[in-house]
Amino acid sequence: MGLSPVISASSSTSAPDTRGADLHAGYSGSSDSHRLDPSPLRVSLTDVQKTFDVGRGRTVQALVDIDLDIAEGEFVALIGPSGCGKSTVLRLLAGLDTTSSGEVELFGSPPEELSRQHRLGVAFQEHALLPWASVSSNISLPYKVAGRSVDKNRVAELIKLVGLTGFEKALPKQLSGGMRQRVAIARALVLNPSLLLLDEPFGALDAVTRRRMNSELARIWSEERLTTLLVTHDVDEALILADRVVVMSGRPGKIHHVEKVDLPRPRDTSVTRTPAFHELVDKLTGMLDGAGEDS
Amino acid sequence: MSAPTIPGTPAPHTATGGSRTHAGTTSGRVRSTLIWVGTNVLHLWPLALVVLVWDLWIVLNNYTALVAARPWDAFADILTHPGEYLYDTWFTMMMSVGGLLLGTVVGSLCAILVWWSAALSGIVTPAALIMRSVPISALIPIIARIFGYESDSTVFVCIVIICFFPSFVFVLSGLVSIPAAGRDLFTVLGAGKAQVLMRLGLLHSVPNLMISVRITAPIAVMAAILAEYLIGNHGLGEMFSYARSYQQWDRAWGTAVIATVLSVAIFLSARWCERKVTDRVT
Ligand SMILES: Nc1ncnc2c1ncn2[C@@H]1O[C@H](COP(=O)(O)OP(=O)(O)O)[C@@H](O)[C@H]1O
Ligand SMILES: [Mg+2]
C-alpha cells in the first residue's frame, strides 16, 4: 500500500517515503539554501504574488505576499471569504497556475514535478468526474494514467471509506452532488499522494454527511499522515481537522492570521463541545467577518 | 448498462446504482413500444405530404403516364418487381453507410491531427476547407481520373469527401471544448497529451461526433445517388438514370421512392444510435 515514488535526478535530496516515519525530520534539513528554515521535506510558498490579466490592460491582484509553509505530514486548513484567493493558492500548489513572482516548492521540487510522479492528489470544487465512467473506474483513473495496474482492493477499500458501497457500477449522473464529491475525494486519495489538496470538497454535502466525512478524513489522515491543504469556508470543519488554520482576507488576498490548533485528537464531540473549541470558533469567525469588511 | 430499452424515453434515474428498480412489466413495455412506434410514424407526416403534393402536381397539370408516374404507379412497380430493386438498393445502402463511416473516421482523424499540433493544423485545415468549398461536381472529373470513370471506387470516394467535413468540424469543436476542470484533473494526475486524448478528449467528443453522423447520414445517401447517377455502374442513382433514358417512369419514380425511404431509414437509425450513445457518455 505504501507509495514508492520514482524520484527523478532533478529532485535534489528529497526522500518522500519517510512520510510518517519522523514528521519533523524535515526541520533539520541541509543548510545550503537561502531560506531560514530550509527543508526539502515541506511544501512552501515564498513571497508569492499573483496577478491575473483580465484583458484590455486591466489586471486583478489576487494574491500578495503569501508566505506559507506546510510541514510534511501536517494538515493545514485555509479559510477566508469568497474570492479572497484560496483556490488560487491551491492551483499554484497543484502546478495549474504559475506565480507572478515568488516561489512555490513541493518537497524541494517545482509543483509540476509532483504531478509528473503521480504523487499529487487533488479534489477540486467542481468534482470533474468522467461522465461515462462508473464510480470504480473514476476512482481507478489515477492508476491508469500513471500506467500502473489497478489495485482493486485499494479501490474497494476507498469506496467503502467514502460510503459508496453498492454504487461501484453507478454512473456519475446517477449520484447526488454529495456522492459525486465523495467519489472525487476517493480518487484524490487512491494513490496515497504525497500531497493532498482539497478545495471545498464537502461543499455539496448536508451537515450530517459533512461531519461524517470530516471524521473519516480525520481518521484517514491520522493513519496515513498525508501532507494536506484543505480549503473550506466552514470554521468548525477547519478546527476539527487541521493542525493549523490559515485565515485569509480578500482584495487583494493575503494571509490575515495563522492559528495553531492544539486541541487533542481525535476531535470528536467530546472536543467540539468544549469551551476551548467554541472560543476558537468564535475567534476565527470574528476574523472572517472582519476580513470580509476590510475589503 | 441500465440504459432504457425504449429509445426516446428519458433515462430512468436508478438512484440505487446498477440494480434495476425500473417497474417494467411486459405489457407496459409492449404498450410503450407501440406508443413509440406510433409517435414515430406520426412524425413521418412530411413524407405523406410529399406523396400528396406529388400526386396533386400530376393531376392538376393533367400530366399523362408518358410524362410522369403517379405515386400509386411507382408503389405498384416496387411491389410487383421487388427483385429488380433489391440489389441496387442494397448497393446504394452499403455505399452510403460505408462512405459515411469512412468519411467520419477520416474527418475525426483530421480533427485529432489539428488538435494535436499547430503545425499539422496549418496543413490539414486549408486542405479540409478546399475540399469543402470546391463543389463535388468539380471534383468528380479529378477523382474519376484517379479512380477510373464508371467506377464504384470513384462513387465511394465522392461520398467519403462529402461526409468527412461535418465530422471534422464537430469532432474538432468537441476536442477544443474539453472542460477546464477535466484538463486540470489530467494535468494534476500527470497525464500527457496522448492520455488526455484517449481518456478524455475522444469520449468527450462522442456526442458531437454522433450529431455529425446524424446530420451527414441523409447527405451520404444523396451523395451516393448523385454520384451513381453521374458516373456509377450500380445503385439506385444508376437505376434511375437507366429507367429515365428508357422512359420507364414508374421505375424511375419507384427508385426515387426507394431512395427517399432509404434516406429516412438511415437518418432514423443514425438518430437512434446518437441517442443511445450520447446517453451513455454524458
Ligand atoms: N483565471 C482567472 N482570471 C482572472 N481572475 C481570476 C482568475 N482566477 C481567479 N481570479 C480572481 O482572483 C480572485 C481570487 O479567486 P479565487 O482564488 O477563486 O477565490 P476563492 O477560492 O477564495 O473564492 C478573485 O477575485 C477572482 O476573480
Ligand atoms: Mg474557490
mmCIF file with all atom_site columns, N, CA and C and ligand atoms in Angstrom, chain A residues 82-88 125-126 199-200 231, ligand 2:
data_model
loop_
_atom_site.group_PDB
_atom_site.id
_atom_site.type_symbol
_atom_site.label_atom_id
_atom_site.label_alt_id
_atom_site.label_comp_id
_atom_site.label_asym_id
_atom_site.label_entity_id
_atom_site.label_seq_id
_atom_site.pdbx_PDB_ins_code
_atom_site.Cartn_x
_atom_site.Cartn_y
_atom_site.Cartn_z
_atom_site.occupancy
_atom_site.B_iso_or_equiv
_atom_site.pdbx_formal_charge
_atom_site.auth_seq_id
_atom_site.auth_comp_id
_atom_site.auth_asym_id
_atom_site.auth_atom_id
_atom_site.pdbx_PDB_model_num
ATOM   1  N  N  . SER A 1 82  ? -15.242 34.413 0.387  1.00 0.00 ? 82  SER A N  1
ATOM   2  C  CA . SER A 1 82  ? -15.263 34.018 -1.021 1.00 0.00 ? 82  SER A CA 1
ATOM   3  C  C  . SER A 1 82  ? -14.529 35.051 -1.878 1.00 0.00 ? 82  SER A C  1
ATOM   4  N  N  . GLY A 1 83  ? -13.692 34.573 -2.779 1.00 0.00 ? 83  GLY A N  1
ATOM   5  C  CA . GLY A 1 83  ? -12.968 35.465 -3.676 1.00 0.00 ? 83  GLY A CA 1
ATOM   6  C  C  . GLY A 1 83  ? -11.667 35.995 -3.120 1.00 0.00 ? 83  GLY A C  1
ATOM   7  N  N  . CYS A 1 84  ? -11.223 35.474 -1.960 1.00 0.00 ? 84  CYS A N  1
ATOM   8  C  CA . CYS A 1 84  ? -10.007 36.013 -1.356 1.00 0.00 ? 84  CYS A CA 1
ATOM   9  C  C  . CYS A 1 84  ? -8.754  35.336 -1.886 1.00 0.00 ? 84  CYS A C  1
ATOM   10 N  N  . GLY A 1 85  ? -8.916  34.343 -2.742 1.00 0.00 ? 85  GLY A N  1
ATOM   11 C  CA . GLY A 1 85  ? -7.738  33.734 -3.367 1.00 0.00 ? 85  GLY A CA 1
ATOM   12 C  C  . GLY A 1 85  ? -7.381  32.347 -2.866 1.00 0.00 ? 85  GLY A C  1
ATOM   13 N  N  . LYS A 1 86  ? -8.285  31.691 -2.154 1.00 0.00 ? 86  LYS A N  1
ATOM   14 C  CA . LYS A 1 86  ? -7.990  30.353 -1.627 1.00 0.00 ? 86  LYS A CA 1
ATOM   15 C  C  . LYS A 1 86  ? -7.734  29.361 -2.757 1.00 0.00 ? 86  LYS A C  1
ATOM   16 N  N  . SER A 1 87  ? -8.643  29.361 -3.736 1.00 0.00 ? 87  SER A N  1
ATOM   17 C  CA . SER A 1 87  ? -8.468  28.425 -4.853 1.00 0.00 ? 87  SER A CA 1
ATOM   18 C  C  . SER A 1 87  ? -7.207  28.745 -5.642 1.00 0.00 ? 87  SER A C  1
ATOM   19 N  N  . THR A 1 88  ? -6.874  30.026 -5.707 1.00 0.00 ? 88  THR A N  1
ATOM   20 C  CA . THR A 1 88  ? -5.661  30.409 -6.436 1.00 0.00 ? 88  THR A CA 1
ATOM   21 C  C  . THR A 1 88  ? -4.427  29.824 -5.758 1.00 0.00 ? 88  THR A C  1
ATOM   22 N  N  . GLN A 1 125 ? -13.158 21.975 -6.545 1.00 0.00 ? 125 GLN A N  1
ATOM   23 C  CA . GLN A 1 125 ? -14.506 22.433 -6.210 1.00 0.00 ? 125 GLN A CA 1
ATOM   24 C  C  . GLN A 1 125 ? -15.531 21.767 -7.130 1.00 0.00 ? 125 GLN A C  1
ATOM   25 N  N  . GLU A 1 126 ? -15.245 21.797 -8.455 1.00 0.00 ? 126 GLU A N  1
ATOM   26 C  CA . GLU A 1 126 ? -16.081 21.022 -9.366 1.00 0.00 ? 126 GLU A CA 1
ATOM   27 C  C  . GLU A 1 126 ? -15.482 19.626 -9.342 1.00 0.00 ? 126 GLU A C  1
ATOM   28 N  N  . ASP A 1 199 ? -10.213 21.338 -2.314 1.00 0.00 ? 199 ASP A N  1
ATOM   29 C  CA . ASP A 1 199 ? -10.842 22.651 -2.457 1.00 0.00 ? 199 ASP A CA 1
ATOM   30 C  C  . ASP A 1 199 ? -12.332 22.553 -2.160 1.00 0.00 ? 199 ASP A C  1
ATOM   31 N  N  . GLU A 1 200 ? -12.720 22.961 -0.971 1.00 0.00 ? 200 GLU A N  1
ATOM   32 C  CA . GLU A 1 200 ? -14.115 22.883 -0.512 1.00 0.00 ? 200 GLU A CA 1
ATOM   33 C  C  . GLU A 1 200 ? -14.770 21.568 -0.916 1.00 0.00 ? 200 GLU A C  1
ATOM   34 N  N  . VAL A 1 231 ? -9.047  23.635 1.685  1.00 0.00 ? 231 VAL A N  1
ATOM   35 C  CA . VAL A 1 231 ? -9.718  24.929 1.556  1.00 0.00 ? 231 VAL A CA 1
ATOM   36 C  C  . VAL A 1 231 ? -11.155 24.741 1.983  1.00 0.00 ? 231 VAL A C  1
HETATM 37 MG MG . MG  C 2 .   ? -12.604 28.820 -4.517 1.00 0.00 ? 2   MG  C MG 1
#
